[in-house]
Short mmCIF file of C-alpha atoms in Angstrom, two decimals:
data_model
loop_
_atom_site.label_atom_id
_atom_site.label_comp_id
_atom_site.label_asym_id
_atom_site.label_seq_id
_atom_site.Cartn_x
_atom_site.Cartn_y
_atom_site.Cartn_z
CA MET A 1232 9.97 -31.29 -2.29
CA THR A 1233 10.60 -28.78 0.51
CA SER A 1234 13.49 -26.39 1.16
CA VAL A 1235 13.87 -24.52 4.47
CA VAL A 1236 16.36 -21.69 4.95
CA THR A 1237 16.78 -20.08 8.37
CA ALA A 1238 19.02 -17.27 9.61
CA GLY A 1239 18.80 -14.19 11.81
CA GLY A 1240 15.52 -15.25 13.39
CA VAL A 1241 13.58 -15.62 10.12
CA SER A 1242 12.82 -18.66 8.02
CA VAL A 1243 11.69 -19.13 4.42
CA THR A 1244 10.16 -22.44 3.42
CA VAL A 1245 9.71 -23.17 -0.29
CA ARG A 1246 7.63 -26.12 -1.43
CA GLY A 1247 6.69 -28.06 -4.54
CA SER A 1248 7.62 -26.87 -8.01
CA ALA A 1249 8.67 -23.52 -6.57
CA VAL A 1250 11.82 -25.16 -5.18
CA GLU A 1251 13.28 -26.15 -8.55
CA GLU A 1252 12.21 -22.92 -10.26
CA GLY A 1253 13.73 -20.82 -7.49
CA GLU A 1254 17.00 -22.77 -7.42
CA THR A 1255 17.67 -21.96 -11.08
CA VAL A 1256 17.35 -18.24 -10.39
CA LEU A 1257 19.21 -18.58 -7.10
CA ASP A 1258 22.21 -20.21 -8.77
CA ARG A 1259 22.40 -17.36 -11.27
CA LEU A 1260 22.24 -14.73 -8.51
CA VAL A 1261 24.98 -16.45 -6.54
CA GLY A 1262 27.13 -16.83 -9.64
CA ASP A 1263 26.75 -13.10 -10.32
CA GLY A 1264 27.73 -12.20 -6.77
CA ALA A 1265 24.42 -10.41 -6.25
CA PRO A 1266 24.07 -11.11 -2.49
CA ARG A 1267 27.41 -9.59 -1.58
CA SER A 1268 26.94 -6.72 -4.03
CA LEU A 1269 23.55 -5.77 -2.62
CA ALA A 1270 24.73 -6.02 0.99
CA ALA A 1271 27.64 -3.73 0.07
CA GLY A 1272 25.31 -1.18 -1.52
CA THR A 1273 26.49 -1.62 -5.11
CA THR A 1274 24.47 0.81 -7.20
CA THR A 1275 24.80 -0.91 -10.59
CA LEU A 1276 22.86 -4.06 -9.71
CA TRP A 1277 19.79 -2.84 -11.62
CA GLY A 1278 21.64 -1.56 -14.67
CA PRO A 1279 23.40 1.69 -15.56
CA ASP A 1280 20.19 3.67 -16.04
CA ALA A 1281 19.05 2.88 -12.49
CA ALA A 1282 22.45 3.54 -10.87
CA PRO A 1283 22.05 7.30 -10.22
CA LEU A 1284 18.80 6.81 -8.32
CA ALA A 1285 20.06 3.66 -6.58
CA ALA A 1286 23.00 5.68 -5.27
CA ARG A 1287 20.46 7.77 -3.31
CA ARG A 1288 18.13 4.93 -2.30
CA LEU A 1289 20.18 2.25 -0.52
CA GLY A 1290 20.23 3.80 2.94
CA TRP A 1291 17.66 1.25 4.15
CA LEU A 1292 20.37 -1.40 4.30
CA GLY A 1293 22.07 0.45 7.17
CA LEU A 1294 18.98 1.53 9.13
CA PRO A 1295 19.12 -1.33 11.69
CA GLU A 1296 22.25 0.38 13.04
CA SER A 1297 22.03 4.00 11.89
CA ALA A 1298 18.53 4.52 13.35
CA ARG A 1299 19.57 3.63 16.90
CA PRO A 1300 20.31 7.18 18.09
CA LEU A 1301 16.84 8.17 16.91
CA ALA A 1302 15.27 5.22 18.76
CA ARG A 1303 16.96 6.20 22.02
CA ARG A 1304 15.88 9.81 21.65
CA LEU A 1305 12.31 8.82 20.87
CA ALA A 1306 11.98 6.83 24.09
CA GLY A 1307 12.38 10.04 26.08
CA ARG A 1308 10.21 12.05 23.70
CA ALA A 1309 7.34 9.57 24.03
CA GLY A 1310 7.46 9.77 27.81
CA ALA A 1311 7.43 13.56 27.72
CA ALA A 1312 4.39 13.60 25.43
CA ARG A 1313 2.43 11.27 27.67
CA GLY A 1314 3.48 13.32 30.69
CA ALA A 1315 1.96 16.36 28.97
CA GLY A 1316 -1.30 14.49 28.50
CA LEU A 1317 -0.77 13.85 24.76
CA ASP A 1318 -1.42 10.12 24.76
CA ARG A 1319 -3.37 9.92 21.48
CA VAL A 1320 -1.10 9.87 18.43
CA VAL A 1321 -2.50 10.58 14.97
CA LEU A 1322 -0.24 9.89 11.99
CA ILE A 1323 -0.82 11.81 8.77
CA ALA A 1324 1.07 9.95 6.05
CA VAL A 1325 0.59 7.93 2.87
CA GLY A 1326 2.33 5.06 1.13
CA GLY A 1327 4.92 2.80 2.70
CA PRO A 1328 5.52 4.80 5.92
CA ALA A 1329 1.82 4.79 6.79
CA ALA A 1330 1.50 1.05 6.17
CA ALA A 1331 4.70 0.27 8.11
CA ALA A 1332 3.81 2.43 11.11
CA GLU A 1333 0.38 0.83 11.28
CA VAL A 1334 1.68 -2.75 11.30
CA ILE A 1335 4.31 -1.82 13.91
CA ALA A 1336 1.68 -0.36 16.22
CA ARG A 1337 -0.87 -3.12 15.66
CA SER A 1338 1.68 -5.85 16.26
CA ALA A 1339 2.72 -4.21 19.53
CA GLY A 1340 -0.83 -3.45 20.62
CA ALA A 1341 -0.08 0.28 20.68
CA PRO A 1342 -2.82 2.88 20.04
CA LEU A 1343 -1.89 4.67 16.81
CA THR A 1344 -4.50 6.32 14.59
CA VAL A 1345 -3.42 6.47 10.95
CA LEU A 1346 -5.02 9.12 8.75
CA ASP A 1347 -3.96 8.16 5.22
CA SER A 1348 -7.17 9.04 3.40
CA THR A 1349 -8.59 12.24 1.98
CA ASP A 1350 -12.10 10.97 2.70
CA PRO A 1351 -13.71 13.88 4.58
CA GLN A 1352 -15.92 11.60 6.63
CA ARG A 1353 -12.88 9.72 7.95
CA ALA A 1354 -10.84 12.89 8.54
CA ALA A 1355 -13.68 14.57 10.42
CA ALA A 1356 -14.12 11.57 12.71
CA VAL A 1357 -10.40 11.28 13.47
CA LEU A 1358 -9.90 14.97 14.21
CA ALA A 1359 -13.03 15.32 16.33
CA GLU A 1360 -11.92 12.66 18.81
CA ALA A 1361 -10.16 13.84 22.00
CA PRO A 1362 -8.35 16.89 20.54
CA ALA A 1363 -6.99 17.85 23.97
CA ARG A 1364 -5.06 14.56 24.09
CA THR A 1365 -3.97 14.47 20.44
CA LEU A 1366 -0.40 14.64 19.13
CA VAL A 1367 -0.19 14.82 15.32
CA VAL A 1368 2.75 13.33 13.43
CA VAL A 1369 3.05 14.54 9.84
CA ALA A 1370 5.34 12.17 7.92
CA ASP A 1371 6.27 13.06 4.34
CA LYS A 1372 9.83 12.33 3.23
CA ALA A 1373 9.75 14.46 0.09
CA GLY A 1374 7.66 17.12 1.81
CA ASP A 1375 5.42 17.72 -1.19
CA SER A 1376 2.59 15.18 -0.96
CA LEU A 1377 -0.76 16.59 -2.05
CA GLU A 1378 -2.70 14.45 0.44
CA VAL A 1379 -0.39 15.05 3.40
CA ASP A 1380 -0.40 18.81 2.81
CA ALA A 1381 -4.20 18.93 2.70
CA LEU A 1382 -4.66 16.75 5.78
CA ARG A 1383 -2.08 18.77 7.73
CA ARG A 1384 -3.91 21.99 6.93
CA VAL A 1385 -7.24 20.50 7.98
CA ALA A 1386 -5.73 19.12 11.20
CA GLU A 1387 -4.22 22.51 12.13
CA ARG A 1388 -7.57 24.19 11.64
CA ALA A 1389 -9.37 21.49 13.65
CA LEU A 1390 -7.02 21.90 16.63
CA TRP A 1391 -7.35 25.69 16.58
CA GLU A 1392 -11.12 25.43 16.49
CA ALA A 1393 -11.10 22.89 19.31
CA GLY A 1394 -9.57 25.54 21.56
CA VAL A 1395 -6.53 23.53 22.62
CA GLY A 1396 -4.15 26.46 22.17
CA ASP A 1397 -1.23 26.88 19.81
CA PRO A 1398 -0.92 23.72 17.66
CA ALA A 1399 2.88 24.08 17.59
CA ALA A 1400 3.25 21.90 20.67
CA ARG A 1401 1.02 19.24 19.13
CA PHE A 1402 2.75 18.67 15.80
CA VAL A 1403 5.82 16.62 14.98
CA VAL A 1404 7.00 16.80 11.38
CA VAL A 1405 9.05 13.93 9.92
CA THR A 1406 10.72 14.69 6.60
CA ASP A 1407 13.99 14.71 4.69
CA PRO A 1408 16.39 17.61 5.32
CA GLY A 1409 15.77 20.62 3.10
CA THR A 1410 12.19 19.90 2.04
CA PRO A 1411 9.41 22.49 1.78
CA LEU A 1412 7.72 20.76 4.71
CA GLU A 1413 10.80 21.26 6.89
CA ALA A 1414 10.80 24.97 6.05
CA LEU A 1415 7.11 25.24 6.90
CA ALA A 1416 7.68 23.42 10.20
CA ALA A 1417 10.47 25.83 11.11
CA ASP A 1418 8.23 28.83 10.38
CA SER A 1419 5.39 27.32 12.43
CA GLY A 1420 7.53 26.26 15.38
CA TYR A 1421 6.83 22.55 14.92
CA GLU A 1422 9.25 19.91 16.13
CA VAL A 1423 11.12 18.22 13.27
CA GLU A 1424 12.66 14.76 12.99
CA HIS A 1425 14.72 14.02 9.91
CA THR A 1426 14.39 10.90 7.82
CA ASP A 1427 17.31 9.26 5.99
CA PRO A 1428 17.54 11.16 2.69
CA GLU A 1429 19.04 8.05 1.04
CA THR A 1430 15.96 5.94 1.75
CA GLY A 1431 12.80 6.23 -0.34
CA ASP A 1432 9.27 5.87 1.00
CA ARG A 1433 8.86 2.34 -0.28
CA PHE A 1434 11.85 0.99 1.66
CA ALA A 1435 11.37 3.14 4.76
CA ALA A 1436 9.84 0.65 7.20
CA LEU A 1437 12.75 1.13 9.63
CA ASP A 1438 13.22 4.83 8.93
CA ALA A 1439 12.04 7.77 11.05
CA SER A 1440 8.83 8.17 9.05
CA ALA A 1441 7.55 4.88 10.52
CA LEU A 1442 9.55 4.74 13.76
CA VAL A 1443 8.63 8.20 15.08
CA PRO A 1444 4.84 7.71 15.15
CA ALA A 1445 5.20 4.14 16.43
CA ALA A 1446 7.54 5.20 19.25
CA LEU A 1447 5.32 8.12 20.26
CA ALA A 1448 2.44 5.66 20.44
CA GLY A 1449 4.43 3.61 22.94
CA VAL A 1450 6.27 1.00 20.85
CA ASP A 1451 9.82 -0.04 21.80
CA VAL A 1452 11.32 0.55 18.35
CA THR A 1453 14.82 -0.42 19.55
CA ARG A 1454 13.53 -3.98 19.62
CA LEU A 1455 12.58 -3.71 15.95
CA LEU A 1456 16.07 -2.56 15.10
CA ASP A 1457 17.56 -5.43 17.12
CA GLU A 1458 15.42 -7.90 15.19
CA ALA A 1459 16.54 -6.47 11.86
CA ALA A 1460 20.19 -6.26 12.90
CA ALA A 1461 20.22 -9.99 13.66
CA LEU A 1462 19.56 -10.62 9.96
CA LEU A 1463 22.30 -8.31 8.63
CA PRO A 1464 25.15 -10.91 8.61
CA ALA A 1465 23.13 -13.23 6.37
CA LEU A 1466 22.53 -10.63 3.64
CA ALA A 1467 25.97 -11.02 2.03
CA GLN A 1468 25.92 -14.81 2.14
CA PRO A 1469 25.36 -16.90 -1.01
CA TYR A 1470 23.65 -19.60 1.05
CA ASP A 1471 21.68 -19.67 4.32
CA ASN A 1472 20.25 -16.34 3.20
CA PRO A 1473 16.44 -16.31 3.64
CA PRO A 1474 15.85 -12.93 1.91
CA LEU A 1475 17.83 -14.12 -1.12
CA VAL A 1476 15.74 -17.28 -1.35
CA LEU A 1477 12.54 -15.27 -1.02
CA GLY A 1478 13.63 -12.84 -3.74
CA ALA A 1479 14.52 -15.71 -6.06
CA ALA A 1480 11.12 -17.33 -5.41
CA LEU A 1481 9.28 -14.10 -6.25
CA ALA A 1482 11.25 -13.53 -9.44
CA SER A 1483 11.09 -17.14 -10.63
CA SER A 1484 7.33 -17.15 -10.17
CA ALA A 1485 6.96 -14.11 -12.40
CA LEU A 1486 9.34 -15.53 -15.01
CA ALA A 1487 7.29 -18.75 -15.07
CA GLY A 1488 4.07 -16.81 -15.71
CA ARG A 1489 2.83 -16.83 -12.09
CA ASP A 1490 2.87 -13.09 -11.56
CA LYS A 1491 0.07 -13.07 -8.94
CA VAL A 1492 1.41 -13.67 -5.42
CA VAL A 1493 -1.30 -14.37 -2.87
CA LEU A 1494 -0.26 -13.41 0.67
CA ALA A 1495 -2.30 -15.00 3.44
CA ASP A 1496 -1.75 -14.85 7.17
CA GLN A 1497 -1.50 -18.03 9.20
CA GLY A 1498 -0.65 -17.16 12.78
CA SER A 1499 2.14 -14.68 12.02
CA GLY A 1500 1.15 -12.50 14.97
CA LEU A 1501 1.85 -9.50 12.73
CA PRO A 1502 -1.54 -8.04 11.74
CA GLY A 1503 -1.34 -5.85 8.65
CA LEU A 1504 2.01 -7.23 7.43
CA GLY A 1505 0.40 -8.43 4.21
CA SER A 1506 -0.82 -4.93 3.39
CA TRP A 1507 2.65 -3.49 3.85
CA VAL A 1508 4.21 -6.23 1.70
CA GLU A 1509 1.53 -5.59 -0.91
CA GLN A 1510 2.47 -1.93 -1.35
CA LEU A 1511 6.20 -2.74 -1.32
CA LEU A 1512 6.09 -5.41 -4.04
CA SER A 1513 3.57 -3.59 -6.22
CA GLY A 1514 5.58 -0.39 -6.22
CA ALA A 1515 9.03 -1.96 -6.46
CA LEU A 1516 8.30 -4.48 -9.21
CA GLY A 1517 5.26 -3.26 -11.18
CA LYS A 1518 6.69 -1.32 -14.11
CA ASP A 1519 7.83 -1.60 -17.72
CA GLY A 1520 5.04 -4.09 -18.39
CA ARG A 1521 6.41 -6.50 -15.80
CA GLY A 1522 6.02 -7.16 -12.12
CA VAL A 1523 4.41 -9.18 -9.38
CA LEU A 1524 0.87 -8.43 -8.24
CA PRO A 1525 0.39 -9.18 -4.54
CA VAL A 1526 -3.10 -10.17 -3.39
CA ALA A 1527 -3.32 -9.69 0.39
CA LEU A 1528 -5.75 -11.94 2.28
CA ASP A 1529 -6.55 -11.99 5.98
CA ASP A 1530 -6.40 -15.76 6.26
CA VAL A 1531 -5.55 -18.91 4.31
CA ASP A 1532 -9.23 -19.87 4.38
CA ASP A 1533 -10.33 -16.73 2.53
CA PRO A 1534 -11.68 -17.06 -1.03
CA GLY A 1535 -8.85 -16.49 -3.48
CA PHE A 1536 -6.22 -18.65 -1.75
CA GLU A 1537 -6.94 -21.62 -4.00
CA LEU A 1538 -3.99 -22.63 -6.15
CA THR A 1539 -4.31 -21.65 -9.82
CA PRO A 1540 -1.83 -21.76 -12.72
CA GLY A 1541 -1.17 -18.02 -12.71
CA MET A 1542 -0.49 -17.51 -9.01
CA ARG A 1543 2.00 -18.33 -6.27
CA ARG A 1544 0.89 -18.67 -2.65
CA ILE A 1545 2.95 -17.26 0.20
CA VAL A 1546 1.89 -17.86 3.79
CA LEU A 1547 2.83 -15.29 6.42
CA GLY A 1548 3.51 -17.44 9.45
CA SER A 1549 3.75 -21.21 9.66
CA ARG A 1550 1.53 -23.77 8.03
CA PRO A 1551 1.56 -27.57 8.41
CA ASP A 1552 2.52 -29.42 5.24
CA GLU A 1553 -0.37 -30.66 3.18
CA PRO A 1554 -0.27 -33.83 1.10
CA GLY A 1555 0.58 -33.32 -2.51
CA ALA A 1556 3.52 -31.20 -3.65
CA GLY A 1557 1.48 -29.62 -6.42
CA ARG A 1558 -1.15 -28.39 -3.98
CA GLU A 1559 1.49 -27.01 -1.65
CA ALA A 1560 3.56 -25.23 -4.31
CA GLY A 1561 4.54 -21.91 -2.82
CA ALA A 1562 6.34 -20.59 0.23
CA SER A 1563 5.89 -19.54 3.82
CA VAL A 1564 7.83 -16.97 5.80
CA ALA A 1565 8.10 -16.51 9.54
CA GLY A 1566 10.03 -14.30 11.92
CA PRO A 1567 9.87 -11.13 14.02
CA LEU A 1568 8.62 -7.92 12.46
CA GLY A 1569 11.89 -5.95 12.33
CA ALA A 1570 13.65 -8.79 10.53
CA GLN A 1571 10.70 -9.30 8.18
CA PHE A 1572 10.79 -5.65 7.14
CA LEU A 1573 14.44 -5.99 6.14
CA MET A 1574 13.89 -9.41 4.57
CA TRP A 1575 11.06 -8.29 2.29
CA GLU A 1576 12.89 -5.11 1.24
CA TYR A 1577 15.98 -7.14 0.33
CA ALA A 1578 13.84 -9.73 -1.47
CA ALA A 1579 12.09 -7.01 -3.49
CA ALA A 1580 15.44 -5.53 -4.53
CA ILE A 1581 16.71 -8.98 -5.56
CA ALA A 1582 13.56 -9.79 -7.52
CA ALA A 1583 13.80 -6.43 -9.30
CA ARG A 1584 17.31 -7.29 -10.46
CA VAL A 1585 16.13 -10.59 -11.94
CA LEU A 1586 13.10 -8.99 -13.62
CA GLY A 1587 15.16 -6.12 -14.99
CA VAL A 1588 13.31 -3.24 -13.32
CA ASN A 1589 14.41 -0.39 -11.08
CA PRO A 1590 12.91 -1.03 -7.62
CA PHE A 1591 13.40 2.56 -6.45
CA ASP A 1592 11.52 4.59 -9.03
CA ALA A 1593 7.78 5.09 -9.49
CA PRO A 1594 7.39 6.25 -13.09
CA ASN A 1595 3.62 5.82 -13.20
CA THR A 1596 2.52 6.84 -9.70
CA ALA A 1597 2.98 10.51 -10.50
CA GLU A 1598 0.64 10.28 -13.48
CA SER A 1599 -2.45 9.98 -11.29
CA ALA A 1600 -1.25 12.79 -9.00
CA ASP A 1601 -0.65 15.06 -11.99
CA SER A 1602 -4.06 14.22 -13.40
CA ALA A 1603 -5.71 15.08 -10.06
CA LEU A 1604 -3.79 18.35 -9.87
CA ALA A 1605 -4.97 19.29 -13.34
CA LEU A 1606 -8.55 18.98 -12.10
CA LEU A 1607 -7.91 20.88 -8.85
CA ARG A 1608 -6.04 23.79 -10.49
CA PRO A 1609 -4.54 25.02 -7.17
CA GLU A 1610 -1.97 27.29 -8.82
CA GLU A 1611 -4.72 29.19 -10.59
CA GLY A 1612 -6.61 29.77 -7.34
CA ALA A 1613 -9.75 28.77 -9.18
CA ALA A 1614 -12.45 26.32 -8.18
CA PRO A 1615 -11.76 22.71 -9.12
CA THR A 1616 -12.97 21.36 -12.42
CA VAL A 1617 -16.21 19.52 -11.73
CA ILE A 1618 -16.89 16.43 -13.79
CA VAL A 1619 -20.63 15.93 -14.04
CA ARG A 1620 -21.88 13.15 -16.28
CA PRO A 1621 -25.15 11.28 -15.97
CA PRO A 1622 -24.67 7.67 -14.93
CA LEU A 1623 -24.90 5.00 -17.58
CA LEU A 1624 -27.09 2.96 -15.22
CA ALA A 1625 -28.60 3.52 -11.78
CA PHE A 1626 -29.83 0.98 -9.24
CA GLY A 1627 -31.17 2.51 -6.04
CA ALA A 1628 -28.22 4.14 -4.26
CA VAL A 1629 -25.68 2.87 -6.81
CA GLN A 1630 -24.87 4.86 -9.93
CA VAL A 1631 -22.83 3.14 -12.65
CA HIS A 1632 -20.30 5.09 -14.73
CA GLY A 1633 -18.44 3.16 -17.40
CA PRO A 1634 -17.98 2.50 -21.11
CA ASP A 1635 -21.00 1.35 -23.11
CA ASP A 1636 -19.17 -1.53 -24.77
CA LEU A 1637 -18.07 -3.02 -21.45
CA LEU A 1638 -21.53 -2.82 -19.86
CA ASP A 1639 -23.63 -3.57 -22.93
CA GLY A 1640 -26.52 -5.80 -21.92
CA ALA A 1641 -26.26 -5.13 -18.18
CA LYS A 1642 -29.78 -4.86 -16.73
CA GLU A 1643 -29.16 -5.30 -13.02
CA LEU A 1644 -26.31 -4.60 -10.60
CA PRO A 1645 -25.06 -8.24 -10.61
CA ASP A 1646 -24.76 -7.95 -14.41
CA VAL A 1647 -22.39 -4.99 -14.00
CA LEU A 1648 -20.16 -6.93 -11.62
CA ASP A 1649 -20.24 -10.00 -13.86
CA ALA A 1650 -19.23 -7.86 -16.84
CA LEU A 1651 -16.14 -6.72 -14.96
CA LEU A 1652 -15.18 -10.28 -14.08
CA ASP A 1653 -15.77 -11.38 -17.67
CA ALA A 1654 -13.55 -8.56 -18.95
CA ALA A 1655 -10.50 -9.91 -17.12
CA PRO A 1656 -8.28 -11.98 -19.42
CA ASP A 1657 -7.29 -15.51 -18.42
CA ASP A 1658 -4.07 -14.17 -16.90
CA GLY A 1659 -5.71 -11.03 -15.52
CA TYR A 1660 -7.06 -9.65 -12.27
CA LEU A 1661 -9.76 -7.35 -10.90
CA ALA A 1662 -8.72 -4.47 -8.64
CA VAL A 1663 -11.27 -2.77 -6.39
CA LEU A 1664 -10.31 0.76 -5.29
CA ALA A 1665 -12.54 2.26 -2.61
CA TYR A 1666 -12.43 6.05 -2.24
CA LEU A 1667 -14.41 5.74 0.98
CA ASP A 1668 -13.97 5.68 4.75
CA ARG A 1669 -12.08 2.49 5.62
CA HIS A 1670 -13.51 2.54 9.15
CA GLY A 1671 -17.02 3.91 8.71
CA ASP A 1672 -17.51 2.06 5.42
CA ALA A 1673 -15.50 -1.04 6.41
CA PRO A 1674 -18.20 -3.59 5.39
CA VAL A 1675 -17.53 -2.82 1.71
CA ALA A 1676 -14.18 -4.63 1.97
CA ALA A 1677 -16.16 -7.88 1.90
CA LEU A 1678 -16.54 -7.26 -1.83
CA ARG A 1679 -13.10 -8.76 -2.46
CA ALA A 1680 -13.98 -12.20 -1.16
CA ARG A 1681 -17.43 -12.17 -2.74
CA LEU A 1682 -16.12 -11.16 -6.15
CA ALA A 1683 -13.45 -13.88 -5.94
CA SER A 1684 -16.11 -16.46 -5.11
CA ARG A 1685 -18.36 -15.14 -7.88
CA ALA A 1686 -15.53 -15.46 -10.41
CA ARG A 1687 -15.13 -19.15 -9.58
CA ARG A 1688 -18.81 -19.74 -10.25
CA ILE A 1689 -19.19 -17.87 -13.56
CA ARG A 1690 -15.78 -18.57 -15.15
CA ARG A 1691 -13.72 -21.67 -15.77
CA ASN A 1692 -10.68 -20.02 -14.22
CA ALA A 1693 -10.38 -18.01 -11.02
CA VAL A 1694 -9.79 -14.27 -11.18
CA PRO A 1695 -7.51 -12.82 -8.49
CA VAL A 1696 -9.29 -9.89 -6.82
CA THR A 1697 -7.45 -7.18 -4.91
CA PHE A 1698 -9.01 -4.56 -2.65
CA GLY A 1699 -7.44 -1.26 -1.66
CA TRP A 1700 -8.55 1.85 0.21
CA ALA A 1701 -7.73 4.80 -2.01
CA PRO A 1702 -5.93 7.11 -2.33
CA GLN A 1703 -3.49 5.16 -0.09
CA ALA A 1704 -3.49 2.29 -2.60
CA LEU A 1705 -2.31 4.59 -5.40
CA HIS A 1706 1.14 4.78 -3.81
CA GLY A 1707 1.76 1.03 -4.04
CA ALA A 1708 -0.66 -1.02 -6.09
CA GLY A 1709 -1.29 2.03 -8.27
CA GLN A 1710 2.20 1.70 -9.72
CA PHE A 1711 1.50 -1.89 -10.81
CA HIS A 1712 -1.94 -0.96 -12.14
CA LYS A 1713 -0.43 1.49 -14.61
CA GLY A 1714 3.09 0.13 -15.10
CA GLY A 1715 2.61 -3.62 -14.81
CA PRO A 1716 1.23 -6.06 -17.38
CA GLN A 1717 -1.87 -4.91 -19.23
CA THR A 1718 -4.11 -7.50 -17.61
CA GLY A 1719 -6.06 -5.50 -15.02
CA VAL A 1720 -9.73 -4.60 -14.81
CA PHE A 1721 -10.70 -1.88 -12.35
CA LEU A 1722 -13.68 -1.09 -10.14
CA GLN A 1723 -13.71 2.29 -8.43
CA LEU A 1724 -16.04 3.07 -5.55
CA THR A 1725 -16.87 6.66 -4.63
CA GLY A 1726 -19.64 8.02 -2.44
CA ASP A 1727 -21.55 11.08 -1.32
CA THR A 1728 -21.04 12.40 2.18
CA GLU A 1729 -22.34 15.31 4.21
CA ALA A 1730 -18.78 16.04 5.36
CA GLU A 1731 -16.95 18.60 3.23
CA LEU A 1732 -13.97 19.98 5.21
CA PRO A 1733 -12.51 22.94 3.30
CA VAL A 1734 -8.74 22.81 3.00
CA PRO A 1735 -7.39 26.06 4.50
CA GLY A 1736 -5.36 28.07 2.01
CA ARG A 1737 -6.54 25.97 -0.94
CA PRO A 1738 -9.47 26.54 -3.32
CA TYR A 1739 -10.88 23.04 -2.72
CA SER A 1740 -12.28 20.84 0.03
CA LEU A 1741 -11.23 17.34 1.03
CA ARG A 1742 -14.26 15.95 -0.77
CA GLU A 1743 -13.24 17.72 -3.98
CA LEU A 1744 -9.67 16.51 -3.55
CA GLN A 1745 -10.83 12.92 -3.03
CA LEU A 1746 -13.02 13.01 -6.14
CA ALA A 1747 -10.24 14.62 -8.17
CA GLN A 1748 -7.93 11.78 -7.16
CA ALA A 1749 -10.54 9.21 -8.20
CA PHE A 1750 -11.29 10.91 -11.52
CA GLY A 1751 -7.61 11.55 -12.20
CA ASP A 1752 -6.66 7.92 -11.67
CA LEU A 1753 -9.62 6.76 -13.74
CA ARG A 1754 -8.51 8.94 -16.65
CA VAL A 1755 -4.98 7.51 -16.52
CA LEU A 1756 -6.24 3.92 -16.39
CA ARG A 1757 -8.57 4.43 -19.33
CA SER A 1758 -5.88 6.25 -21.33
CA ARG A 1759 -3.84 3.05 -21.07
CA GLY A 1760 -6.70 0.91 -22.30
CA ARG A 1761 -7.52 -0.59 -18.90
CA PRO A 1762 -11.24 -1.49 -18.55
CA ALA A 1763 -12.57 0.56 -15.64
CA VAL A 1764 -15.97 1.22 -14.07
CA ARG A 1765 -16.87 3.67 -11.29
CA LEU A 1766 -19.75 2.95 -8.94
CA HIS A 1767 -20.91 6.05 -7.08
CA LEU A 1768 -22.91 5.54 -3.90
CA THR A 1769 -25.45 8.32 -3.40
CA ASP A 1770 -26.04 6.86 0.07
CA ARG A 1771 -23.00 5.00 1.36
CA ALA A 1772 -24.66 2.61 3.79
CA ALA A 1773 -27.50 1.76 1.43
CA GLY A 1774 -25.18 1.44 -1.55
CA ILE A 1775 -22.84 -0.92 0.29
CA ARG A 1776 -25.78 -3.09 1.28
CA GLN A 1777 -26.89 -3.21 -2.35
CA LEU A 1778 -23.44 -4.24 -3.53
CA LEU A 1779 -23.16 -7.02 -0.98
CA ASP A 1780 -26.71 -8.19 -1.70
CA ALA A 1781 -25.77 -8.40 -5.38
CA LEU A 1782 -23.04 -10.88 -4.45
CA PRO A 1783 -24.53 -13.24 -1.87
CA GLU A 1784 -22.08 -15.44 0.01
#
């Protein structure tokens, strides 16, 4: 059985058992008037407790039209920057805006460098490249992000030391009106662009925090808004409404026990879209012990795309039908990027209503940030708390830190990895969080596919494996890890580096901040009873080779 819904340039195709499951939820949503209510910005859709926050978080519905003056202004600003020789744009941001800006730029083939990591090795490499041509965009809606503040300070120092003159002409700050970051920008003489204060980070793909860096990198963001605007008339419709169908499919999957949604690209032409969707769904739906865990794959042929009882497959792009409705159970989505941004945001809001969660809050994300702050002690002006414990096991360049009971009997590195896979319950998953350099240490990302393949060989059931570069991942998947179902097992990767990069005006370096974020998150996970192991690489390159050798293809 196959159902295809098309409108506004996007299409959603639902196949197999997902059709009947989704129709039951869809009928209930239509009967409740949810499509029209959401399109109208009704704040009570997620219950009375969520209404006050929803009243300040529905601005994303109007961005396809309200952001147009900004888009026109940015076209001239981008030309002026290039005319001044500033043709290299570096975005300092985390969470949804960073992921959205990156997929916008990659899809358009525009050169945008995203610095969303506190890894000192990565920051040093980014800031050392062509400082005379660099324009830095600092995007932080709330204006109080620990990572963004540290990276901004380091970037300012790097530009001063590079001898390019006053950094004021090289910084653009993007934030909500009235934030501490706006006040700092005014004192420093930095240009400021305001974001929509009624749009949160998670739903800000078409807001200034993503549009400004993309436009300065040379993207025609008006086209994105046109693509999204074409979908607006469908949002209030009970039928012929692709985002509504997608939201119903997501929610019905979770209600039926398939709370792992595997996202795989198949010719979408939108590189990185899966990563943005991953942070959106994890953060919007993963709370109160419920949610949907997205598993982003590069391709439908990657390990982990096989159909299992606990997962739903969604293809980004088009895919020819395969014989057998059971094998093809799932969905595919296609359409231009601007419309897809709006579609997925709407679908996440609809799914949250069905699951009974507030899509706009992040009750557990702050826990890890608070735990990291407690280790850094910035208000005291003292040196950070250093956690020094001998490793439980050591294999060459890989040190193993974890609980004795989980790793009991492990003699070699493959035993450690097998113990993690064995610890996942039948309905569970393994999350790999790499506090490393996602460019310089990129080969370590192959761990996801190798662990997924290993799970198939040593267990009767497959174990979904996610991979995220931290601390960026904490702002999306991190919410699900702590607030979603208690079925996760966690593997942290940290590593030594010669780079240190002191943070000006703070009593810690980027390396200390990165380790505090890793330790802080680990403490929160373990306090919730989540099995977690940290592998520390005393030599990154050698340690990565050891890990991959322990999991041969």
